[in-house]
JSON list of N, CA and C in Angstrom, two decimals:
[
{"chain": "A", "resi": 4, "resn": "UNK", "atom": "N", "xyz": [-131.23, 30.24, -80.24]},
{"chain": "A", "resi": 4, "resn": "UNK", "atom": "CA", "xyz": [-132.37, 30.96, -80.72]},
{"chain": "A", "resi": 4, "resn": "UNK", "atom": "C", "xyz": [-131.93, 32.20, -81.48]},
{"chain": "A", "resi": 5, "resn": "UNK", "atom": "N", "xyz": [-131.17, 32.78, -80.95]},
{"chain": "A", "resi": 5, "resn": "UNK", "atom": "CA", "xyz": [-130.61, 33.97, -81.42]},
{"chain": "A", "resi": 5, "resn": "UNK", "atom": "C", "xyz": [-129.74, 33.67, -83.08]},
{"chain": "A", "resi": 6, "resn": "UNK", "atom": "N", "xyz": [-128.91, 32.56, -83.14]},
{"chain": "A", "resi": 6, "resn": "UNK", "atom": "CA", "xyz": [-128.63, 32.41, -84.21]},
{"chain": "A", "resi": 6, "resn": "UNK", "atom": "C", "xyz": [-129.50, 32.01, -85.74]},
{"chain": "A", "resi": 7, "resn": "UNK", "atom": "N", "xyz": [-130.86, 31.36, -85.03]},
{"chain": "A", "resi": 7, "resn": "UNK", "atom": "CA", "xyz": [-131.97, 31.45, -86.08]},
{"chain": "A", "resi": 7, "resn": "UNK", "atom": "C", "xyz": [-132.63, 32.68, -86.22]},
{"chain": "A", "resi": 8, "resn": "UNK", "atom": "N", "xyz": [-132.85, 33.14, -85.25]},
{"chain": "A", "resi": 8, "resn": "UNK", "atom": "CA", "xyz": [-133.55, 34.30, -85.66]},
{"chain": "A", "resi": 8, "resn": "UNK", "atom": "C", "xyz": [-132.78, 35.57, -86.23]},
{"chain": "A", "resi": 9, "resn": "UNK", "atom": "N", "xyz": [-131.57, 35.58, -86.40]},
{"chain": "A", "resi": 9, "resn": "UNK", "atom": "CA", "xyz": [-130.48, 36.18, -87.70]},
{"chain": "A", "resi": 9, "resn": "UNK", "atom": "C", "xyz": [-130.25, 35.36, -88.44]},
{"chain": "A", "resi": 10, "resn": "UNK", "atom": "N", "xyz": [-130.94, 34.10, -89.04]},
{"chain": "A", "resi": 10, "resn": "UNK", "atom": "CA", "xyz": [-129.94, 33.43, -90.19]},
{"chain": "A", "resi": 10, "resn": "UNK", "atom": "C", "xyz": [-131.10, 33.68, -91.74]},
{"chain": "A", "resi": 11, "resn": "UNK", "atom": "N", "xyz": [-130.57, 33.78, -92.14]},
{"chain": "A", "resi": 11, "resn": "UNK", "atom": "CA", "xyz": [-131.05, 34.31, -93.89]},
{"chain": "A", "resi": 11, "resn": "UNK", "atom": "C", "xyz": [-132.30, 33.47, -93.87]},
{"chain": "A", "resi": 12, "resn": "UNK", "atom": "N", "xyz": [-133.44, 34.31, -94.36]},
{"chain": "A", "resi": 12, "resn": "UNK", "atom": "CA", "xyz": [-134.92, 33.53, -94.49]},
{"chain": "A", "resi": 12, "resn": "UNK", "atom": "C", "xyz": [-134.83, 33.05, -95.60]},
{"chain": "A", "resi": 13, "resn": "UNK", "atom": "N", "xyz": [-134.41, 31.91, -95.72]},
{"chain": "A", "resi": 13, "resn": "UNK", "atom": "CA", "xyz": [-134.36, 31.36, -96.90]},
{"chain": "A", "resi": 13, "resn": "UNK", "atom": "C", "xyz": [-134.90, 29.63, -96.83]},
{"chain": "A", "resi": 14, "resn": "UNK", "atom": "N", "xyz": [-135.29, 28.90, -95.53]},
{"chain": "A", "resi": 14, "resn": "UNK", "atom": "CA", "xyz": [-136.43, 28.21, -95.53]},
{"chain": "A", "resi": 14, "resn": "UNK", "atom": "C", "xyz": [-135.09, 27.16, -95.11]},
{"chain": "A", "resi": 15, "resn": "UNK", "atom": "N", "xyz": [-134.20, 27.12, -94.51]},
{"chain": "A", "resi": 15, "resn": "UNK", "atom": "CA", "xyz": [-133.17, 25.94, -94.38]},
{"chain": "A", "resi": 15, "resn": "UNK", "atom": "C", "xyz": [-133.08, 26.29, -92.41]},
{"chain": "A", "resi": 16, "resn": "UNK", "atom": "N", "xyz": [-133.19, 27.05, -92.04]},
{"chain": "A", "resi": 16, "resn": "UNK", "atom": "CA", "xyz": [-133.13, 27.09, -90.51]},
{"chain": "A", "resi": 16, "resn": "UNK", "atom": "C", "xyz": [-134.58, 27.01, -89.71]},
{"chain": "A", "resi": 17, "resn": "UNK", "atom": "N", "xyz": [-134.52, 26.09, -89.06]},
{"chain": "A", "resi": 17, "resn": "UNK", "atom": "CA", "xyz": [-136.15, 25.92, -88.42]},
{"chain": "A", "resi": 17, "resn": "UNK", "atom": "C", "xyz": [-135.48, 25.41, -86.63]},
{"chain": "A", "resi": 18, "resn": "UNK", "atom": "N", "xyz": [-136.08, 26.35, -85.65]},
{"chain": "A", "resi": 18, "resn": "UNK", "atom": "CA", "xyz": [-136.05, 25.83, -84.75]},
{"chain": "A", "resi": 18, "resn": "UNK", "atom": "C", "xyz": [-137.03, 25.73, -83.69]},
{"chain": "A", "resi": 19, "resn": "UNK", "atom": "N", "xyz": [-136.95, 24.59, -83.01]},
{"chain": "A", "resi": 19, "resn": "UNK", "atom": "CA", "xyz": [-137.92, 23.37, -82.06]},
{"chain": "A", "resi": 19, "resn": "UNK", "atom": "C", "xyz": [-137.78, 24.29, -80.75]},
{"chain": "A", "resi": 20, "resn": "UNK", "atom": "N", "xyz": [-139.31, 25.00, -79.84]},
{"chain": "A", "resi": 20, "resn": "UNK", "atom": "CA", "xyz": [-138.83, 25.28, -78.74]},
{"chain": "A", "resi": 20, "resn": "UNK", "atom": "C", "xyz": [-140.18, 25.65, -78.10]},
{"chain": "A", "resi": 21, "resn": "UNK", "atom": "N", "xyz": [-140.41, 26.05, -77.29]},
{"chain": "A", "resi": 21, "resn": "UNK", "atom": "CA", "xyz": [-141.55, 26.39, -76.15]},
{"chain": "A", "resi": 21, "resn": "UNK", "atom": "C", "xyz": [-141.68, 27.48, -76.19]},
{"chain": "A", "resi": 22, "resn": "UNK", "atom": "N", "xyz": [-142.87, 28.07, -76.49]},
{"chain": "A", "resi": 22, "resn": "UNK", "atom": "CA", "xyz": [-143.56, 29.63, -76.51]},
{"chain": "A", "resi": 22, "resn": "UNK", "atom": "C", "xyz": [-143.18, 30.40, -75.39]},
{"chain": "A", "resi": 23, "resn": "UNK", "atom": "N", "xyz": [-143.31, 29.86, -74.25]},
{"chain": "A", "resi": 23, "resn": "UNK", "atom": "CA", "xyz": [-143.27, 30.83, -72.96]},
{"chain": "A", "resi": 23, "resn": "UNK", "atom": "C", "xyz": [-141.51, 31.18, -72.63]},
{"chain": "A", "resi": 24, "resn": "UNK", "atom": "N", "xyz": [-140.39, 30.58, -72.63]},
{"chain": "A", "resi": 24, "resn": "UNK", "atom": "CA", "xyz": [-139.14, 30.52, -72.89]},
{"chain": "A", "resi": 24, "resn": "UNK", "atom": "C", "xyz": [-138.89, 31.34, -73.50]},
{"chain": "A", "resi": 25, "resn": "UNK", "atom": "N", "xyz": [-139.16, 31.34, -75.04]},
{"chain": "A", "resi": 25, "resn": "UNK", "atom": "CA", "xyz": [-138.37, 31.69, -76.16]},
{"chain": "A", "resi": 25, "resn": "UNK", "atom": "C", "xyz": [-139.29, 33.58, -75.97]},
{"chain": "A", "resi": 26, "resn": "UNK", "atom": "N", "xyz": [-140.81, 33.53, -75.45]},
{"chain": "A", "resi": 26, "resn": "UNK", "atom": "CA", "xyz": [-141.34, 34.78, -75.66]},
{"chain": "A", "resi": 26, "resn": "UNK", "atom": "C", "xyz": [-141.06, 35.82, -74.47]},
{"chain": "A", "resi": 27, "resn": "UNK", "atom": "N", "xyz": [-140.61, 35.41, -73.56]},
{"chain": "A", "resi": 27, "resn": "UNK", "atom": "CA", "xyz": [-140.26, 35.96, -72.29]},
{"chain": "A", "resi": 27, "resn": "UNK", "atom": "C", "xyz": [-138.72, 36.46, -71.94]},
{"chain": "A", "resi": 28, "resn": "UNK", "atom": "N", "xyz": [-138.13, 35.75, -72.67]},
{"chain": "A", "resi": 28, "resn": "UNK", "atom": "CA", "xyz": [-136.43, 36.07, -72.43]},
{"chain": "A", "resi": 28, "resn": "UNK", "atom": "C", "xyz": [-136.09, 37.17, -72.47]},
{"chain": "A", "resi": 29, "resn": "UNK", "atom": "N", "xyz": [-136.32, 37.86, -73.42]},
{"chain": "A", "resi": 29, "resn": "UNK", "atom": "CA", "xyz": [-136.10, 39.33, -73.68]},
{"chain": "A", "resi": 29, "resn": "UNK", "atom": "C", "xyz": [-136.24, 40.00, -72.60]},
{"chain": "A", "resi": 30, "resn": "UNK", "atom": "N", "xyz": [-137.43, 39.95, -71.96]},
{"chain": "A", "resi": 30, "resn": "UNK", "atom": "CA", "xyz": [-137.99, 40.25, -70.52]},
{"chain": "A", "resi": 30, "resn": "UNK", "atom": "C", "xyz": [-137.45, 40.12, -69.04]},
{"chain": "A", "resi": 31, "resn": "UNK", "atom": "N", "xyz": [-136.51, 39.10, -69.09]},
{"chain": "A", "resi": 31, "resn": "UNK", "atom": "CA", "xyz": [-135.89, 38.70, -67.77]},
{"chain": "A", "resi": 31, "resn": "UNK", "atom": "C", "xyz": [-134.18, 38.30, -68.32]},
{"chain": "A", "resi": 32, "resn": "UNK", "atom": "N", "xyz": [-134.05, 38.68, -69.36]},
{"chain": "A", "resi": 32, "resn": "UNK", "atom": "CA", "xyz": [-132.03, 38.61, -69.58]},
{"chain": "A", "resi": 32, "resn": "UNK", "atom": "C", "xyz": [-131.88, 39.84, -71.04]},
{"chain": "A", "resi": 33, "resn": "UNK", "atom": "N", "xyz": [-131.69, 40.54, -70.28]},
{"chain": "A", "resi": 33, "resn": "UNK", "atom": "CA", "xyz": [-130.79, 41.89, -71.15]},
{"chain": "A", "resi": 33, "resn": "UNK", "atom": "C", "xyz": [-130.17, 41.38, -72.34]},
{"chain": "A", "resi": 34, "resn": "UNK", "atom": "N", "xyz": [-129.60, 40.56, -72.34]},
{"chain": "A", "resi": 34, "resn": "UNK", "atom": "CA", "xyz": [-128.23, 39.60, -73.20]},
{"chain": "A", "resi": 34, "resn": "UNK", "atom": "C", "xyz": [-129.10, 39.06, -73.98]},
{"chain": "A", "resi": 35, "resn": "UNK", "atom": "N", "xyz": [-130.31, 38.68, -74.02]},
{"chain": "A", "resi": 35, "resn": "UNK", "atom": "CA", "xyz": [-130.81, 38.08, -75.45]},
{"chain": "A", "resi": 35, "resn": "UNK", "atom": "C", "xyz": [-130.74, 38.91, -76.52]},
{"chain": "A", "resi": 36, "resn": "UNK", "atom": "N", "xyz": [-130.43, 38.51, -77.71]},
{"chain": "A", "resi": 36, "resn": "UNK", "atom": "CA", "xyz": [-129.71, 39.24, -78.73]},
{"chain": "A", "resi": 36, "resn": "UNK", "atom": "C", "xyz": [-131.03, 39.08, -80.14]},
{"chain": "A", "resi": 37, "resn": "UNK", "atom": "N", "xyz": [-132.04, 38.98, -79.65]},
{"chain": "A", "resi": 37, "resn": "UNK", "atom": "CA", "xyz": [-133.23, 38.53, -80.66]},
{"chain": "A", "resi": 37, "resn": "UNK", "atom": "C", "xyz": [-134.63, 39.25, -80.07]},
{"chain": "A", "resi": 38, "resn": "UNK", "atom": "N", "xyz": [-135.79, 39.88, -80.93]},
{"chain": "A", "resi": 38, "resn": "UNK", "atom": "CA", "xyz": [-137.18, 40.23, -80.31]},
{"chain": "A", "resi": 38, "resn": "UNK", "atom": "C", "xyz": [-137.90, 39.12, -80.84]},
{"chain": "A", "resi": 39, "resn": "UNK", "atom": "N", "xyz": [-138.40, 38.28, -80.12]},
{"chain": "A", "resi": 39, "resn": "UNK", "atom": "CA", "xyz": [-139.32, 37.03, -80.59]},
{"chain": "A", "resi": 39, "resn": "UNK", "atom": "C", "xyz": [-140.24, 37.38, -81.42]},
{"chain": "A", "resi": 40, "resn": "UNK", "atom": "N", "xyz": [-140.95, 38.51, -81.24]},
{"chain": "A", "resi": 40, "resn": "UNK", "atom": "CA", "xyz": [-142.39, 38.84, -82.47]},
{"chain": "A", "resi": 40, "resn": "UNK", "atom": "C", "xyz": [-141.69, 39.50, -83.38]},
{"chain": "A", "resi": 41, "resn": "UNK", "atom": "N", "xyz": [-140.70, 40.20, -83.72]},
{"chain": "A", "resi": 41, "resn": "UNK", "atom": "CA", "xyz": [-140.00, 40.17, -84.54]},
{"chain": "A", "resi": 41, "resn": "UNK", "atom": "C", "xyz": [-138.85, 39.46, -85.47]},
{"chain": "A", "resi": 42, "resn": "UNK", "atom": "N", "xyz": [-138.60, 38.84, -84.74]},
{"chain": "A", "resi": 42, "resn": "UNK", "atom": "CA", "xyz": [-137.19, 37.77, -85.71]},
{"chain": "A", "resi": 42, "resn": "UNK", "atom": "C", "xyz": [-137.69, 36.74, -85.87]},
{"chain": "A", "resi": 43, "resn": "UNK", "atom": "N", "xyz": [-139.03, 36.01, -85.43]},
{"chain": "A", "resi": 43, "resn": "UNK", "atom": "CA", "xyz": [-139.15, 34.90, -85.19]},
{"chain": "A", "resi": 43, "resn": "UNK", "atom": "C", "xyz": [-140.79, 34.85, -85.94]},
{"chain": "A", "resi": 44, "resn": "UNK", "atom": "N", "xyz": [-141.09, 33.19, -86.40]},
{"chain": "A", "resi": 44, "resn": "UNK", "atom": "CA", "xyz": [-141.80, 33.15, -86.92]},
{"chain": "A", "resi": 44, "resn": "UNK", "atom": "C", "xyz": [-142.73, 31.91, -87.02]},
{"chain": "A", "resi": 45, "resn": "UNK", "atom": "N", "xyz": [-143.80, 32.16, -85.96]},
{"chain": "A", "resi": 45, "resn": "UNK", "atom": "CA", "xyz": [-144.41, 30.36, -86.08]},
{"chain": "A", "resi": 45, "resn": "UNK", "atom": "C", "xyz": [-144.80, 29.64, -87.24]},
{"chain": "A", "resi": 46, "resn": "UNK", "atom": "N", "xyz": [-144.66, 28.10, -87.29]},
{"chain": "A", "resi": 46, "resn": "UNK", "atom": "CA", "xyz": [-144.77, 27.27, -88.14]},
{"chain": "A", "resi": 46, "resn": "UNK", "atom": "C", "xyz": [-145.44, 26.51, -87.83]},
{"chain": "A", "resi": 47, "resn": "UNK", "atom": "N", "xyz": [-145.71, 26.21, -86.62]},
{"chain": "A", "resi": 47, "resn": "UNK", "atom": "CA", "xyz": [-146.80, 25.05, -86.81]},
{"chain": "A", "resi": 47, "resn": "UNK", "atom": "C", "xyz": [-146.67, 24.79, -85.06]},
{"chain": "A", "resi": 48, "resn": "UNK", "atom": "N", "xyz": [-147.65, 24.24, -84.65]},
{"chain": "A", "resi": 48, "resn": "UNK", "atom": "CA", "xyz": [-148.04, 23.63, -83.35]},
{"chain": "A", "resi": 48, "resn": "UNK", "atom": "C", "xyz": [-147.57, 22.01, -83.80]},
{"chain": "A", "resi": 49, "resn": "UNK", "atom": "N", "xyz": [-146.64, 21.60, -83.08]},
{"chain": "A", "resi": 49, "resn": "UNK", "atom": "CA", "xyz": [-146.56, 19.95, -83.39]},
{"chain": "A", "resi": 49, "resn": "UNK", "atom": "C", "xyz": [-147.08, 19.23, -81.86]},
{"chain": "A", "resi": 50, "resn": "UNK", "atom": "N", "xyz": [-147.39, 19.98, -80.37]},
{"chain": "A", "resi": 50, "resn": "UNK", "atom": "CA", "xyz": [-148.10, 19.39, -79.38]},
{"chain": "A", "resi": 50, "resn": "UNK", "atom": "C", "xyz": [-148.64, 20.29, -78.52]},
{"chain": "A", "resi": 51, "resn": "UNK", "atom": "N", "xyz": [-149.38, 20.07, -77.73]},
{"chain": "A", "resi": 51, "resn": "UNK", "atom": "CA", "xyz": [-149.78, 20.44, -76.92]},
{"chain": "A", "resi": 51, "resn": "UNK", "atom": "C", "xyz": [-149.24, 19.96, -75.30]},
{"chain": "A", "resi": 52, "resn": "UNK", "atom": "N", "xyz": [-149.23, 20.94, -74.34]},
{"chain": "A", "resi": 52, "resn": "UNK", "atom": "CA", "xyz": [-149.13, 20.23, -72.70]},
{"chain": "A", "resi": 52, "resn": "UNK", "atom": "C", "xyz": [-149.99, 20.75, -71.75]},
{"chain": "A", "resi": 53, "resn": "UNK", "atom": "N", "xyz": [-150.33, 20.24, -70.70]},
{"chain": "A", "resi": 53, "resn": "UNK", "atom": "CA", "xyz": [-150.76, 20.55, -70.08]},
{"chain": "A", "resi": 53, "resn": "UNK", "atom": "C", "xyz": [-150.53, 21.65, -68.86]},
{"chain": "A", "resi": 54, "resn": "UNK", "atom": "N", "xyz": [-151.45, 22.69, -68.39]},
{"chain": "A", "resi": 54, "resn": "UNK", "atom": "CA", "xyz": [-150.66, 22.61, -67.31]},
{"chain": "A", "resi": 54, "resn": "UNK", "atom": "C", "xyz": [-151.68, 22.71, -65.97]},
{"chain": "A", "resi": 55, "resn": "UNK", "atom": "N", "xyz": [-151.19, 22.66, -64.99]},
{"chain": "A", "resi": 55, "resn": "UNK", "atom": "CA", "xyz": [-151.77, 22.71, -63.65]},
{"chain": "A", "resi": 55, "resn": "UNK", "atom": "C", "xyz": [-151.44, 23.77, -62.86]},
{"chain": "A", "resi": 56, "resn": "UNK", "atom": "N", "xyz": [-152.41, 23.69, -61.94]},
{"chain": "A", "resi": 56, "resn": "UNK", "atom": "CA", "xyz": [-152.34, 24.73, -60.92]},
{"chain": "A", "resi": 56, "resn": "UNK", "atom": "C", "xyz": [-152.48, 24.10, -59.89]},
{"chain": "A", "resi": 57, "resn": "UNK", "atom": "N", "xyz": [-150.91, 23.98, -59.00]},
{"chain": "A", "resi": 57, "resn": "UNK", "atom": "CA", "xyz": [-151.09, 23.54, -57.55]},
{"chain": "A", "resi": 57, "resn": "UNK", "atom": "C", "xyz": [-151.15, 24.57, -56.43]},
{"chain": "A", "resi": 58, "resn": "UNK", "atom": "N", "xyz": [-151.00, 23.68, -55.26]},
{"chain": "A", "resi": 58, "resn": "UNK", "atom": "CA", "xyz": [-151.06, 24.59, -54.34]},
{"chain": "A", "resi": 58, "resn": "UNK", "atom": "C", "xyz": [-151.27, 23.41, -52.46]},
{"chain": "A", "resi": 59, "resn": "UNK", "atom": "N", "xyz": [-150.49, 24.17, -51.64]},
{"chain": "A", "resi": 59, "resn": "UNK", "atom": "CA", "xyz": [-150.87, 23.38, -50.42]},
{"chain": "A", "resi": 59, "resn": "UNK", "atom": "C", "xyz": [-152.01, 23.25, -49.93]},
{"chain": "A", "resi": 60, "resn": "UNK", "atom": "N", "xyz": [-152.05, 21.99, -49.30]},
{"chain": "A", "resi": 60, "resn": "UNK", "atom": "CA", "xyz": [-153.04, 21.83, -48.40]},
{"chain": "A", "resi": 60, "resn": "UNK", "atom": "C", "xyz": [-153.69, 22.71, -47.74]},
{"chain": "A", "resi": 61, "resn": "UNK", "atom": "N", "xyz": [-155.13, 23.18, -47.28]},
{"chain": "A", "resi": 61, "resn": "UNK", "atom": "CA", "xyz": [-154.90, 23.82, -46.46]},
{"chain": "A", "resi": 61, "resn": "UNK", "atom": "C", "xyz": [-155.17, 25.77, -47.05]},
{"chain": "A", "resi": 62, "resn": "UNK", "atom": "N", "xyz": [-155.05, 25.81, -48.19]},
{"chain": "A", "resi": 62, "resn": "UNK", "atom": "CA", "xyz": [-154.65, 27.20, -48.82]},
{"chain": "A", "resi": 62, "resn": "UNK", "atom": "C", "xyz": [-156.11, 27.59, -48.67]},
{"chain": "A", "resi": 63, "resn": "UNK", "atom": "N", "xyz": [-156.71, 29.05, -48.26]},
{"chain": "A", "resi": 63, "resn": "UNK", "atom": "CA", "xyz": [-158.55, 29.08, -48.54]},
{"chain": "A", "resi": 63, "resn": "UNK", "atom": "C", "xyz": [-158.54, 29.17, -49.95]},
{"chain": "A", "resi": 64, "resn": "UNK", "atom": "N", "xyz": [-158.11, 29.00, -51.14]},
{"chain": "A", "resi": 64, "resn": "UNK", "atom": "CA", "xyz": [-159.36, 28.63, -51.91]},
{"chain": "A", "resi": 64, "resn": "UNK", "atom": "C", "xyz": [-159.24, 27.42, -52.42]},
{"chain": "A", "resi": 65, "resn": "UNK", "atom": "N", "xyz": [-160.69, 27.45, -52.54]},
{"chain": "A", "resi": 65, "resn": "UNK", "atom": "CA", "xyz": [-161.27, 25.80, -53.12]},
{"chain": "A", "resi": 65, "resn": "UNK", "atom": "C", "xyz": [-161.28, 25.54, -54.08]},
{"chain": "A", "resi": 66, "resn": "UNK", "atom": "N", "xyz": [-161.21, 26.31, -55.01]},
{"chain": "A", "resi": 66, "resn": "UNK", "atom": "CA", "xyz": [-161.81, 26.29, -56.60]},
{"chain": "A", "resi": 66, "resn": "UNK", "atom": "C", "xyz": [-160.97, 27.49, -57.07]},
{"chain": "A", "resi": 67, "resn": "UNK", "atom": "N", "xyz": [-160.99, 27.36, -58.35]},
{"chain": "A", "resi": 67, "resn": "UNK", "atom": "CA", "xyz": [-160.38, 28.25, -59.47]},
{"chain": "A", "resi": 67, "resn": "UNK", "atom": "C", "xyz": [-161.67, 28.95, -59.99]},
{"chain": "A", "resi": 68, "resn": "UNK", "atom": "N", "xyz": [-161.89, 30.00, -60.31]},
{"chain": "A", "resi": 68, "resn": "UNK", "atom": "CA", "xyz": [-162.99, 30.83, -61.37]},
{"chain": "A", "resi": 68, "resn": "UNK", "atom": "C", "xyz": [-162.38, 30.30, -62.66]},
{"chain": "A", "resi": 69, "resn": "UNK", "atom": "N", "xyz": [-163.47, 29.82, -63.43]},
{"chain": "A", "resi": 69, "resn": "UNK", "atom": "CA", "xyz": [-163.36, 29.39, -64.97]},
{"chain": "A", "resi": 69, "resn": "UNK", "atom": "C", "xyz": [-163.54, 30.39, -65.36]}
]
């Protein structure tokens, strides 16, 4: 990540990766060598995932607030 987000904007480096990963690192490893809203630059949504919210049996609540 770090090597795209220093390589010359010149439209030949594009890289494939997950929002929450790539936007959080900075945040939990000192050693990342890149600011995501700065070096970095979205191009396009190519999917979507899902996600869930588990939890044990047993837990009191029943429901999530929408």
């Amino acid at each position: 990540m770090a090597r795209a987000a220093h390589a010359p904007a010149d439209g030949y480096t594009l890289v494939m990766g997950f929002d929450g990963p790539i936007s959080v690192a900075g945040l939990v490893n000192p050693a990342v060598k890149y600011d995501a809203e700065k070096d970095l630059a979205p191009v396009a949504q190519i999917t979507t995932a899902p996600v869930v919210l588990l939890a044990r049996p047993g837990l009191p609540p029943a429901t999530w607030p929408a």
